[in-house]
Tab-separated table of C-alpha atoms and ligand atoms in Angstrom:
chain	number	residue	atom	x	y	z
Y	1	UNK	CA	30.977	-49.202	-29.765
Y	2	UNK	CA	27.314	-50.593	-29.384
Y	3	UNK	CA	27.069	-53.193	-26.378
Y	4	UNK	CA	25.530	-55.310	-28.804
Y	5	UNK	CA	28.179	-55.399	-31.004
Y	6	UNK	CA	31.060	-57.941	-30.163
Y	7	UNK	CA	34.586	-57.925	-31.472
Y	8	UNK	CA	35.913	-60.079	-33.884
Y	9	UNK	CA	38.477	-62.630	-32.808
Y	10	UNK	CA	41.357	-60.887	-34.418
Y	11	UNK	CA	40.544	-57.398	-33.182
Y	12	UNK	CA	40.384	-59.560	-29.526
Y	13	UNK	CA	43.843	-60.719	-29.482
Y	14	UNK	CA	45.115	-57.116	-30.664
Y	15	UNK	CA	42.989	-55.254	-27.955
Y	16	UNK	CA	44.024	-57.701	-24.997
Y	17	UNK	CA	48.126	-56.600	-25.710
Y	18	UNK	CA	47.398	-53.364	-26.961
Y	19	UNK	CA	44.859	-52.872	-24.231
Y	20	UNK	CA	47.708	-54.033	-21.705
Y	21	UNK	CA	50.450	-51.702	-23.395
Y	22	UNK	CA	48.080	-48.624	-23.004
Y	23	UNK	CA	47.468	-49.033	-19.113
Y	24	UNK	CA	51.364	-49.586	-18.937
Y	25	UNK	CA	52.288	-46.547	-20.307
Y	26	UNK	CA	49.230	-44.250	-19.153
Y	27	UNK	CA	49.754	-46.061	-15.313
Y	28	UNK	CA	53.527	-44.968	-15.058
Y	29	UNK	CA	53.555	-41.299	-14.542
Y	30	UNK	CA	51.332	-42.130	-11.233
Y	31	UNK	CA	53.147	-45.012	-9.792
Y	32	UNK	CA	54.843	-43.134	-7.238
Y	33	UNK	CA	52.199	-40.676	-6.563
Y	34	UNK	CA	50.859	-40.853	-2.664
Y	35	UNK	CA	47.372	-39.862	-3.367
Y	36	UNK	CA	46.186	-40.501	-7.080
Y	37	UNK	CA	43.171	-38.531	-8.046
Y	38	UNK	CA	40.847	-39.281	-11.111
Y	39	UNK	CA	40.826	-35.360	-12.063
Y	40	UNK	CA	45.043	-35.800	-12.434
Y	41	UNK	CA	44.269	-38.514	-14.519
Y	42	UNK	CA	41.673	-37.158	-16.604
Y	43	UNK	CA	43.875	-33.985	-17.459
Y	44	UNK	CA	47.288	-36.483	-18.806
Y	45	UNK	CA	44.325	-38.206	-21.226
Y	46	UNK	CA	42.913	-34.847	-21.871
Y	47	UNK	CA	46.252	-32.832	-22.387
Y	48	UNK	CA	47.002	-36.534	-24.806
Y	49	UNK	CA	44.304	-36.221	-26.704
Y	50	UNK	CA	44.365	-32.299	-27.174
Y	51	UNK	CA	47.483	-32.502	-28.518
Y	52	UNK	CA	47.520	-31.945	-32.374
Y	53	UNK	CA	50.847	-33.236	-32.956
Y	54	UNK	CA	52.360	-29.469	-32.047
Y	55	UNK	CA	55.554	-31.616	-31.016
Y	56	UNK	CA	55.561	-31.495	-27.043
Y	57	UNK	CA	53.644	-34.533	-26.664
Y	58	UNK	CA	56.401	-36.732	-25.606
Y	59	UNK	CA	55.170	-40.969	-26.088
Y	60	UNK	CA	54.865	-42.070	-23.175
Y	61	UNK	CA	57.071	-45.215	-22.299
Y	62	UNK	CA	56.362	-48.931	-20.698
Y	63	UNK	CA	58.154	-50.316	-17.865
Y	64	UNK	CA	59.011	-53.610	-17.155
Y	65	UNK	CA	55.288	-54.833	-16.967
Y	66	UNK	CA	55.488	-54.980	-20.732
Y	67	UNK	CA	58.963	-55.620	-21.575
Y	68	UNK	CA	58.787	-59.065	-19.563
Y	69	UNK	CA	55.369	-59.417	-21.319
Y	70	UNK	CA	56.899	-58.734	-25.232
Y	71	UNK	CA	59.577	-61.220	-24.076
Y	72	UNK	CA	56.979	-64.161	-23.075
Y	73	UNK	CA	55.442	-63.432	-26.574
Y	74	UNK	CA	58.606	-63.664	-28.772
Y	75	UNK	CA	59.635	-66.707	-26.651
Y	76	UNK	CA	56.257	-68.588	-27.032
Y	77	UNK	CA	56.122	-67.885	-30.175
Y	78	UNK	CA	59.594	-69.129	-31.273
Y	79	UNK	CA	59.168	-72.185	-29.512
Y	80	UNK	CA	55.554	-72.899	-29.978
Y	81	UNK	CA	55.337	-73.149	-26.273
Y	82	UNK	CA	57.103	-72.517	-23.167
Y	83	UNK	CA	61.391	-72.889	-22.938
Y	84	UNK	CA	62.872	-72.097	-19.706
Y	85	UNK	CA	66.174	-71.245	-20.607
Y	86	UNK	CA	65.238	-69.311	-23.722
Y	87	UNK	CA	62.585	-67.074	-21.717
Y	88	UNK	CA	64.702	-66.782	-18.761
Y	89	UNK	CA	67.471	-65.420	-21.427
Y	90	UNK	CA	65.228	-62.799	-23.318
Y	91	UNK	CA	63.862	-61.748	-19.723
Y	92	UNK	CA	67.600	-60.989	-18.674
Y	93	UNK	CA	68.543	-59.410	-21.743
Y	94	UNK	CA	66.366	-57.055	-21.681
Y	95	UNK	CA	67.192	-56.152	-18.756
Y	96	UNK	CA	70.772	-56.179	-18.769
Y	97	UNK	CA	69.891	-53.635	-21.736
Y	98	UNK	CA	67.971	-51.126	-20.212
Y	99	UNK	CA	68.041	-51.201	-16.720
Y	100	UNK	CA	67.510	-48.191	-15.779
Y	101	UNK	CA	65.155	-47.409	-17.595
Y	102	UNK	CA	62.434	-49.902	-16.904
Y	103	UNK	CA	61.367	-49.493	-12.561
Y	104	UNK	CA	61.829	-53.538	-11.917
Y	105	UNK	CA	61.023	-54.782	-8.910
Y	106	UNK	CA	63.306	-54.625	-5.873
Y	107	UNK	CA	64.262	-58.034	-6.136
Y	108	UNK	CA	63.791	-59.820	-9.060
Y	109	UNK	CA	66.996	-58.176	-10.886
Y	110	UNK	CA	68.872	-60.739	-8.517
Y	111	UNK	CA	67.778	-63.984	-10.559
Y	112	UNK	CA	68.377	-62.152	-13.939
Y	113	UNK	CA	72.249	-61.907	-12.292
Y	114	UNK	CA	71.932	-65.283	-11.463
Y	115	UNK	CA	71.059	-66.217	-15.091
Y	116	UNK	CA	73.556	-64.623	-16.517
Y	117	UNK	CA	76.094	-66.918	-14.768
Y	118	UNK	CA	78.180	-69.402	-17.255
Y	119	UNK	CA	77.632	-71.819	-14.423
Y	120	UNK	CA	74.052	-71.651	-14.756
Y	121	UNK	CA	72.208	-74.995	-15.594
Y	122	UNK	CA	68.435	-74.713	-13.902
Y	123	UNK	CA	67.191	-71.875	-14.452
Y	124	UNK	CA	64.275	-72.255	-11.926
Y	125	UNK	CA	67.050	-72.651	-8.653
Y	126	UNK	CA	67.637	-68.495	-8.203
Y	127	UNK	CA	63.396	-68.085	-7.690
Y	128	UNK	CA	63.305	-70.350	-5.353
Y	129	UNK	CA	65.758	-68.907	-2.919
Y	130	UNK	CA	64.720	-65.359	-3.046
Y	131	UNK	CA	62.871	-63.358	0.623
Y	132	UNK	CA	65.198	-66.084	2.636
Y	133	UNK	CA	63.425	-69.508	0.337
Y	134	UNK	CA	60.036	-68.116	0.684
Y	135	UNK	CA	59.942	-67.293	-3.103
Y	136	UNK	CA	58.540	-63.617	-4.036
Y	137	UNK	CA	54.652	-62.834	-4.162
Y	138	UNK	CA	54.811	-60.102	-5.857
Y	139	UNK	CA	52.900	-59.030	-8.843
Y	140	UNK	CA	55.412	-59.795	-11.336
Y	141	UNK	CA	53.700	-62.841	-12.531
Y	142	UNK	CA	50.506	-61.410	-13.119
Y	143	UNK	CA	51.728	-58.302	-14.516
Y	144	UNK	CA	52.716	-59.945	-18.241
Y	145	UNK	CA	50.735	-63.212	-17.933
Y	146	UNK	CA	48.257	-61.640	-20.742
Y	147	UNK	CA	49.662	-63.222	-24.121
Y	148	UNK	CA	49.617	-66.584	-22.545
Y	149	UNK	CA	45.522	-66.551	-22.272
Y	150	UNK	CA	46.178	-65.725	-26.336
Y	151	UNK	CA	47.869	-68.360	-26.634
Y	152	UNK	CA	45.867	-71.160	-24.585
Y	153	UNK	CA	42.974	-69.750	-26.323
Y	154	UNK	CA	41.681	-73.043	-28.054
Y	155	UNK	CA	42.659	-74.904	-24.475
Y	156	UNK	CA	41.120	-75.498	-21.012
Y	157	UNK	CA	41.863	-73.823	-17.897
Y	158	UNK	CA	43.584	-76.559	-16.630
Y	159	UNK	CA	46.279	-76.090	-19.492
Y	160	UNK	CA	46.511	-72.434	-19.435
Y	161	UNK	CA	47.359	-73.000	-15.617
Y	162	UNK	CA	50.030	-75.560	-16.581
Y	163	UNK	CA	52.055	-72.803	-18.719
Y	164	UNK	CA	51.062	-70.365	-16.583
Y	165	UNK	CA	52.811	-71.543	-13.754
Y	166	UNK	CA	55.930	-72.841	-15.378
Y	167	UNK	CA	56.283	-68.796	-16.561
Y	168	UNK	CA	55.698	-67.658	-13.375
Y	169	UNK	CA	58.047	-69.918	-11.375
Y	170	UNK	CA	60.809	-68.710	-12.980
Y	171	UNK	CA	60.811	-65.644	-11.222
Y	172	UNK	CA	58.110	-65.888	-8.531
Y	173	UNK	CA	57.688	-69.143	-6.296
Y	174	UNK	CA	55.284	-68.121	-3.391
Y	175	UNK	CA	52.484	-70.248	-3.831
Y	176	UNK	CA	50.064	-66.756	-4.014
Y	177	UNK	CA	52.403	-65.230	-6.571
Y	178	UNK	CA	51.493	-68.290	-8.720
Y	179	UNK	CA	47.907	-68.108	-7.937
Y	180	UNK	CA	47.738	-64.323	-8.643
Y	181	UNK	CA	49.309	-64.698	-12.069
Y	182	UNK	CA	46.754	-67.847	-13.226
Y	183	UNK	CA	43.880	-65.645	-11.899
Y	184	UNK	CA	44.659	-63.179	-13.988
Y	185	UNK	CA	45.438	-65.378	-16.595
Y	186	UNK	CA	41.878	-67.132	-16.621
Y	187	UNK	CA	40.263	-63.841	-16.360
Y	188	UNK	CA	41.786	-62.738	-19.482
Y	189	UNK	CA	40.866	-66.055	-21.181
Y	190	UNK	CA	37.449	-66.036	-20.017
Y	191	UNK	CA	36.916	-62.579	-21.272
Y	192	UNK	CA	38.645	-63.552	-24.831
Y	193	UNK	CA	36.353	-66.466	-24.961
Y	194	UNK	CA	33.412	-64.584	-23.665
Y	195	UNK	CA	30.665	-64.293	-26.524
Y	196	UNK	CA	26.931	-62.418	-24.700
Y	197	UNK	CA	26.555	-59.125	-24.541
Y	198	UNK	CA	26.196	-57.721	-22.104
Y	199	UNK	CA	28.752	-58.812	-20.533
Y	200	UNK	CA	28.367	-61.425	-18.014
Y	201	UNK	CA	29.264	-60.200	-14.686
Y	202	UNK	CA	28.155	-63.182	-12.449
Y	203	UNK	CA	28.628	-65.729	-14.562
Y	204	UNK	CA	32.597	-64.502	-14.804
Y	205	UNK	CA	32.984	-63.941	-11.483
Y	206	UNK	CA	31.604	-67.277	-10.568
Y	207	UNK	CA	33.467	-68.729	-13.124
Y	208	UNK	CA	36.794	-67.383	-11.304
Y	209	UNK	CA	35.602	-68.518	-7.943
Y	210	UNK	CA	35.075	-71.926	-8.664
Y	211	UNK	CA	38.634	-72.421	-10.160
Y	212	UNK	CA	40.187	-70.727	-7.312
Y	213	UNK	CA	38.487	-72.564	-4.600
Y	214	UNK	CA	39.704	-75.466	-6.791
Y	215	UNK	CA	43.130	-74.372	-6.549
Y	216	UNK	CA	43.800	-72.823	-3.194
Y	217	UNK	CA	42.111	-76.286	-1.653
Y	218	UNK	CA	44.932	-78.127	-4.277
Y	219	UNK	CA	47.442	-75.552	-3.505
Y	220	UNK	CA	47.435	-75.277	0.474
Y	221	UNK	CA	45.470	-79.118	1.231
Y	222	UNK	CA	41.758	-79.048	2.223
Y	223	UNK	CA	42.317	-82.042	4.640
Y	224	UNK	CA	40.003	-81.221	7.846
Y	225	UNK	CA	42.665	-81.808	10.923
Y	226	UNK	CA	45.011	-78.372	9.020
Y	227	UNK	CA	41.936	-76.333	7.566
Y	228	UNK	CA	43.535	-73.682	6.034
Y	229	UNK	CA	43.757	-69.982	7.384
Y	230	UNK	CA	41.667	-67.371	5.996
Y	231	UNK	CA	45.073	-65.934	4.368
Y	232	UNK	CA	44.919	-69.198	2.060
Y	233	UNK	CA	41.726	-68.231	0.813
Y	234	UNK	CA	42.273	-64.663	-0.144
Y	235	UNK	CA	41.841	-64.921	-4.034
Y	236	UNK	CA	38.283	-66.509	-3.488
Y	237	UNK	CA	37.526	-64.306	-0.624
Y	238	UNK	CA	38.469	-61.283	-2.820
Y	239	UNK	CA	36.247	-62.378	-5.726
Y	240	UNK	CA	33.382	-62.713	-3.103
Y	241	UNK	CA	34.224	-59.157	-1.693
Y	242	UNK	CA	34.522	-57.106	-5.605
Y	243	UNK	CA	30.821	-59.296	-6.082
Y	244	UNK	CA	29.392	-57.855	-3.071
Y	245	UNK	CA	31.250	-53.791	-4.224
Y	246	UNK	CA	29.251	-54.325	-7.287
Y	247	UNK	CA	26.234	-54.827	-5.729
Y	248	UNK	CA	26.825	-51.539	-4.095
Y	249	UNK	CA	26.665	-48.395	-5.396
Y	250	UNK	CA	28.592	-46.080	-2.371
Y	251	UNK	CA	31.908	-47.804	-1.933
Y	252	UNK	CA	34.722	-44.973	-1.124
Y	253	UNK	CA	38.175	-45.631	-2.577
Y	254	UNK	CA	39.312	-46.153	0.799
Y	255	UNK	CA	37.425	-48.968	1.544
Y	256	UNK	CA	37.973	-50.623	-1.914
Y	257	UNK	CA	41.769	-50.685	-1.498
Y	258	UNK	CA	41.625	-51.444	2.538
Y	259	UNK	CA	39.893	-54.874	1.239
Y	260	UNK	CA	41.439	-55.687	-2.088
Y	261	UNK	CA	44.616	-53.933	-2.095
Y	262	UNK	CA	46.587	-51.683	-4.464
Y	263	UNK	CA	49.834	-52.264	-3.865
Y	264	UNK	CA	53.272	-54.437	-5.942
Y	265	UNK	CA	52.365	-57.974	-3.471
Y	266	UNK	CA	49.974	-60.145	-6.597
Y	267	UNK	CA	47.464	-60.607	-4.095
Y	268	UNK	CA	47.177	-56.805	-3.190
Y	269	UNK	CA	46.754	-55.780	-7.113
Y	270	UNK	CA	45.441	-58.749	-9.234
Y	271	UNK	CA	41.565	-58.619	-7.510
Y	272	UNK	CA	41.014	-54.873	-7.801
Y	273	UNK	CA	42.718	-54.956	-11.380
Y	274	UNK	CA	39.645	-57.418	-11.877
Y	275	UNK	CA	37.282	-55.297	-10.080
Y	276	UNK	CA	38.206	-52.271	-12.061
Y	277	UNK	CA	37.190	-54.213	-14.916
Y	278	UNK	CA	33.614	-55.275	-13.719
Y	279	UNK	CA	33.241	-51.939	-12.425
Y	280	UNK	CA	33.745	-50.111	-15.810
Y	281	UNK	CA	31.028	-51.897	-17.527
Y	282	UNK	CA	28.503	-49.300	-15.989
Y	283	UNK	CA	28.841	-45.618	-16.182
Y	284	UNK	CA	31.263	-43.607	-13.356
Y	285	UNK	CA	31.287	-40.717	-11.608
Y	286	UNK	CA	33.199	-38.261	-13.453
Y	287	UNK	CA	33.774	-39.798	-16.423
Y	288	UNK	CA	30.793	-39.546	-18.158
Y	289	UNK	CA	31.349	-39.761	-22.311
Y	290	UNK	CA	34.232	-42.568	-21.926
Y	291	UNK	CA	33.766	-46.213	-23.710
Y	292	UNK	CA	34.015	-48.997	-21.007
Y	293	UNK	CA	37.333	-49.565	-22.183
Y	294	UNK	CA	38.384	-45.660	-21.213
Y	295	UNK	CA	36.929	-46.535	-18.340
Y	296	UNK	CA	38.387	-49.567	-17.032
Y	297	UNK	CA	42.095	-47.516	-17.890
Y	298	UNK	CA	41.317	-44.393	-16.033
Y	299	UNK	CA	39.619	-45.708	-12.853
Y	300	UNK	CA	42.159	-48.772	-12.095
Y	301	UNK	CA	44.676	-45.737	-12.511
Y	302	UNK	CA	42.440	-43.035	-9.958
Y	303	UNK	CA	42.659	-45.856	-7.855
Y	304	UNK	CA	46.280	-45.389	-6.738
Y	305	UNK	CA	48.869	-47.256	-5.341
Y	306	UNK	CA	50.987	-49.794	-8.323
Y	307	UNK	CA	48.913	-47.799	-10.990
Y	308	UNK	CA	51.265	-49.183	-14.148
Y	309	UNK	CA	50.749	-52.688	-13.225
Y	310	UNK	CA	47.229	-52.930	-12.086
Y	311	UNK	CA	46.045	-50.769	-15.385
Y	312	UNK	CA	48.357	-53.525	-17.335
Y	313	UNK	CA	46.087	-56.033	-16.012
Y	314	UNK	CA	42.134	-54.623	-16.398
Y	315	UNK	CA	43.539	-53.363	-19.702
Y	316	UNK	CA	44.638	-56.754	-20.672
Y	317	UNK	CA	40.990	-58.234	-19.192
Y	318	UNK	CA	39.094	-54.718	-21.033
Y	319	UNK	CA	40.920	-55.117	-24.453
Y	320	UNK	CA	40.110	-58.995	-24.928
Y	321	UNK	CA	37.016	-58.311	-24.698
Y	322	UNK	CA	36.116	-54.903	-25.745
Y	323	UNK	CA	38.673	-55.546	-28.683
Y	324	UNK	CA	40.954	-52.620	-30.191
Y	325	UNK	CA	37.858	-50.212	-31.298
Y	326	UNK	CA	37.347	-49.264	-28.029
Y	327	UNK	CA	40.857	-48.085	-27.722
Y	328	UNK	CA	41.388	-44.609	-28.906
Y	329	UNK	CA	43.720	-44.163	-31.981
Y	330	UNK	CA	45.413	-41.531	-30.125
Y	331	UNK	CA	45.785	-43.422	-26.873
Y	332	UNK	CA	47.156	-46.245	-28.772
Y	333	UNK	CA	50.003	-43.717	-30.800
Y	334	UNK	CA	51.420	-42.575	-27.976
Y	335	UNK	CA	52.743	-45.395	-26.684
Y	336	UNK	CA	55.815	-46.789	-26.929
Y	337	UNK	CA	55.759	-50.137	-27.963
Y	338	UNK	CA	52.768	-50.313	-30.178
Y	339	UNK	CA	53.604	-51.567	-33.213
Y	340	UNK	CA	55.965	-54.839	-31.934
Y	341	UNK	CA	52.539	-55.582	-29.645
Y	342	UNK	CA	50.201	-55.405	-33.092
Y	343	UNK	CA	52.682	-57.539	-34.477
Y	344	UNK	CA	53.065	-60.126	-31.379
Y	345	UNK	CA	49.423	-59.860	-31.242
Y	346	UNK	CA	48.651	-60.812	-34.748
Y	347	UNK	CA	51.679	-63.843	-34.899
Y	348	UNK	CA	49.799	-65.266	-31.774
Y	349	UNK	CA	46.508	-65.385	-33.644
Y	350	UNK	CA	47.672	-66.412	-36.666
Y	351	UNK	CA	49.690	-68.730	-34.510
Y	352	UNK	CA	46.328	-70.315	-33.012
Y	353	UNK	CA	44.616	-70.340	-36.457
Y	354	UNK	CA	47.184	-72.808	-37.504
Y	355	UNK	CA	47.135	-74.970	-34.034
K	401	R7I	O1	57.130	-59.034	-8.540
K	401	R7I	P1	58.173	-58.214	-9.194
K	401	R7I	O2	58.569	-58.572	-10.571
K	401	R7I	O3	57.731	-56.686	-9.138
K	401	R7I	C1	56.755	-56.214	-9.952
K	401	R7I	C2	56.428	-54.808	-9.596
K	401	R7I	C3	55.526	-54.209	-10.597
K	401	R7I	O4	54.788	-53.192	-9.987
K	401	R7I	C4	56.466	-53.602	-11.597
K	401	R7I	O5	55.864	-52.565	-12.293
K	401	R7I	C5	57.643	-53.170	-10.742
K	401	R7I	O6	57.523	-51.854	-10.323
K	401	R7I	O7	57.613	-54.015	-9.608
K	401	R7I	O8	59.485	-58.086	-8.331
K	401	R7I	P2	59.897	-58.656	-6.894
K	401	R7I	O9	61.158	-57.966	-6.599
K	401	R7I	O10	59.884	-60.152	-6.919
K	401	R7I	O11	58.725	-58.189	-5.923
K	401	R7I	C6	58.352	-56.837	-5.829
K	401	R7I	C7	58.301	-56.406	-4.384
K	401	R7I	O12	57.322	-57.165	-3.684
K	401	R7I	C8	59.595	-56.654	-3.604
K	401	R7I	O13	60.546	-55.645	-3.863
K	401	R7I	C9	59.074	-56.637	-2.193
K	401	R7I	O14	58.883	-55.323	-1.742
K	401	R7I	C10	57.700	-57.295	-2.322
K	401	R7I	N1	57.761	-58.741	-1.963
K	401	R7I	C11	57.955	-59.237	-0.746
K	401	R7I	N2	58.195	-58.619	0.424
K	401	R7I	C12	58.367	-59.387	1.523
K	401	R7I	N3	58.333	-60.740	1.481
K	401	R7I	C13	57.608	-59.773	-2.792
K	401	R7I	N4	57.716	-60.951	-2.127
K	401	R7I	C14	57.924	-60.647	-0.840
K	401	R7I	C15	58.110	-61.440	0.344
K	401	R7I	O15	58.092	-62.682	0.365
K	402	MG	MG1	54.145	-51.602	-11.246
């Protein structure tokens, strides 16, 4: 697709989930992988692609990343907003229904237990008492926060944070678990909403700054007698770090992930999810011929470490704005899941059409 040539709206909304879905499924075959290179990746998307339906390409499946993330859709969508108990139900269900099948995370299956209790009245309590009352930071939030940028898409950022948080607090209360997920909420609705080509690098990154700063000073107190410690600044001292890798044109893998992570915590996958988008707007070593879209999905992946959930997340950022062109027809088939995402994807449109 020409740079010049931007999406339409519709075709927006479609790549954002569908863009998600892919880096699900393509992610999960590396997730426990020690050392992930981007030849290994390059020969699954190859071996994909070569395939001429000879009947031994088997689809690859999603994990949890985009079951939880279907569930938010059908729930938002039924309700024309956010419902605890009914989100907190589907979430469960789906789990209860193919559990071992999906790769949760090592603790979250607790609350779904919890749920599940006849007893069970708010359905925010079990979250809060999970890692000993600390609440989890891992990247659960962030990993299926995508359809709720869709859905906020005609609001402000102080809205989508609203809804984003509620979601995320019924699984994950740590303060940077909540954080991560409306980071990578905004990022998705500022690339939706984004309308220049090229695309804007500083202007989104600044953009993201500014509303973190905002937060983590609302979020941890900016009084001056309890300044807070450098850990309660890490989203906006990430964003300043991927600024200063793009600026660069030598940064080792090594020294990306040493800084901005790879790993399940939110804080340790949502920036370089981010920076694999911003990085994939310009051409990369080794894959040479690939749309920026391509890109963005087989780099976050060569980058190692929680490969499903942080190729969920650029391809969520990648597909709102690139929109579904850039994602191959034959990527998109072999994924499980793809035609209940076209679907959720066009209901939430149609959905803020009407709103
Ligand atoms: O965050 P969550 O839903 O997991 C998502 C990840 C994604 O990569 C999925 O694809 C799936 O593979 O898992 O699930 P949680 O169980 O809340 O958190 C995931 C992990 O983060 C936990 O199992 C812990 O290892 C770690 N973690 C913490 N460790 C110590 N202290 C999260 N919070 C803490 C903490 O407070
Ligand atoms: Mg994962």
């Amino acid at each position: 697709m020409a740079e010049s040539q931007l999406a339409s709206l519709v075709s927006r909304f479609r790549g954002c989930l569908i863009g998600a879905l892919v880096g699900d499924c393509f992610g999960e075959p590396f997730q426990f992988i020690k050392s992930v290179q981007l030849k290994s990746v390059k020969e699954l998307v190859h071996n994909l692609e070569a395939d001429e339906s000879k009947g031994d390409t088997k689809i690859l499946l999603y994990t949890d990343d985009t079951e939880m993330r279907l569930s938010i859709e059908a729930s938002l969508l039924k309700h024309k907003g956010f419902n605890a108990e009914d989100m907190a139900n589907r979430f469960a269900k789906e789990y209860f229904a193919n559990r071992n099948k999906r790769a949760y995370g090592g603790h979250v299956t607790k609350i779904f237990s919890a749920w599940s209790s006849k007893y069970m009245v708010d359905f925010f309590l079990p979250a809060t008492l999970q890692f000993n009352g600390a609440g989890s930071y891992g990247n659960g939030g962030g990993m299926r926060i995508a359809p709720v940028a869709l859905f906020m898409y005609k609001e402000n950022s102080h809205k989508l944070k609203e809804i984003s948080d509620k979601i995320t607090r019924l699984t994950h209360t740590h303060e940077l678990a909540i954080l991560g997920a409306y980071l990578q909420a905004l990022a998705v609705h500022l690339a939706l909403n984004t309308a220049e080509s090229p695309f804007p690098t500083d202007k989104f990154l600044q953009e993201l700054t500014e509303s973190m700063i905002y937060h983590e000073e609302e979020t941890f107190g900016k009084c001056s007698q309890n300044p807070p410690s450098d850990s309660l600044k890490l989203y906006s001292q990430k964003l300043n770090a991927i600024k200063e890798f793009l600026a660069r044109s030598d940064v080792e893998k090594e020294e990306l992930v040493e800084t901005l992570g790879n790993d399940v915590s939110a804080f340790g996958s949502i920036p370089i999810s981010i920076y694999s988008f911003l990085r994939a707007l310009t051409e990369i070593n080794g894959l040479e011929g690939r749309n920026p879209y391509e890109r963005t999905i087989m780099y976050a992946i060569s980058l190692g470490g929680d490969t499903d959930t942080i190729a969920i997340m650029a391809g969520a950022i990648a597909g709102a704005y690139w929109g579904e062109e850039a994602i191959p027809q034959k990527w998109q088939q072999n994924c499980e899941g793809l035609s209940v995402t076209q679907k959720h994807a066009d209901d939430l449109y149609d959905y803020v059409k009407t709103h």
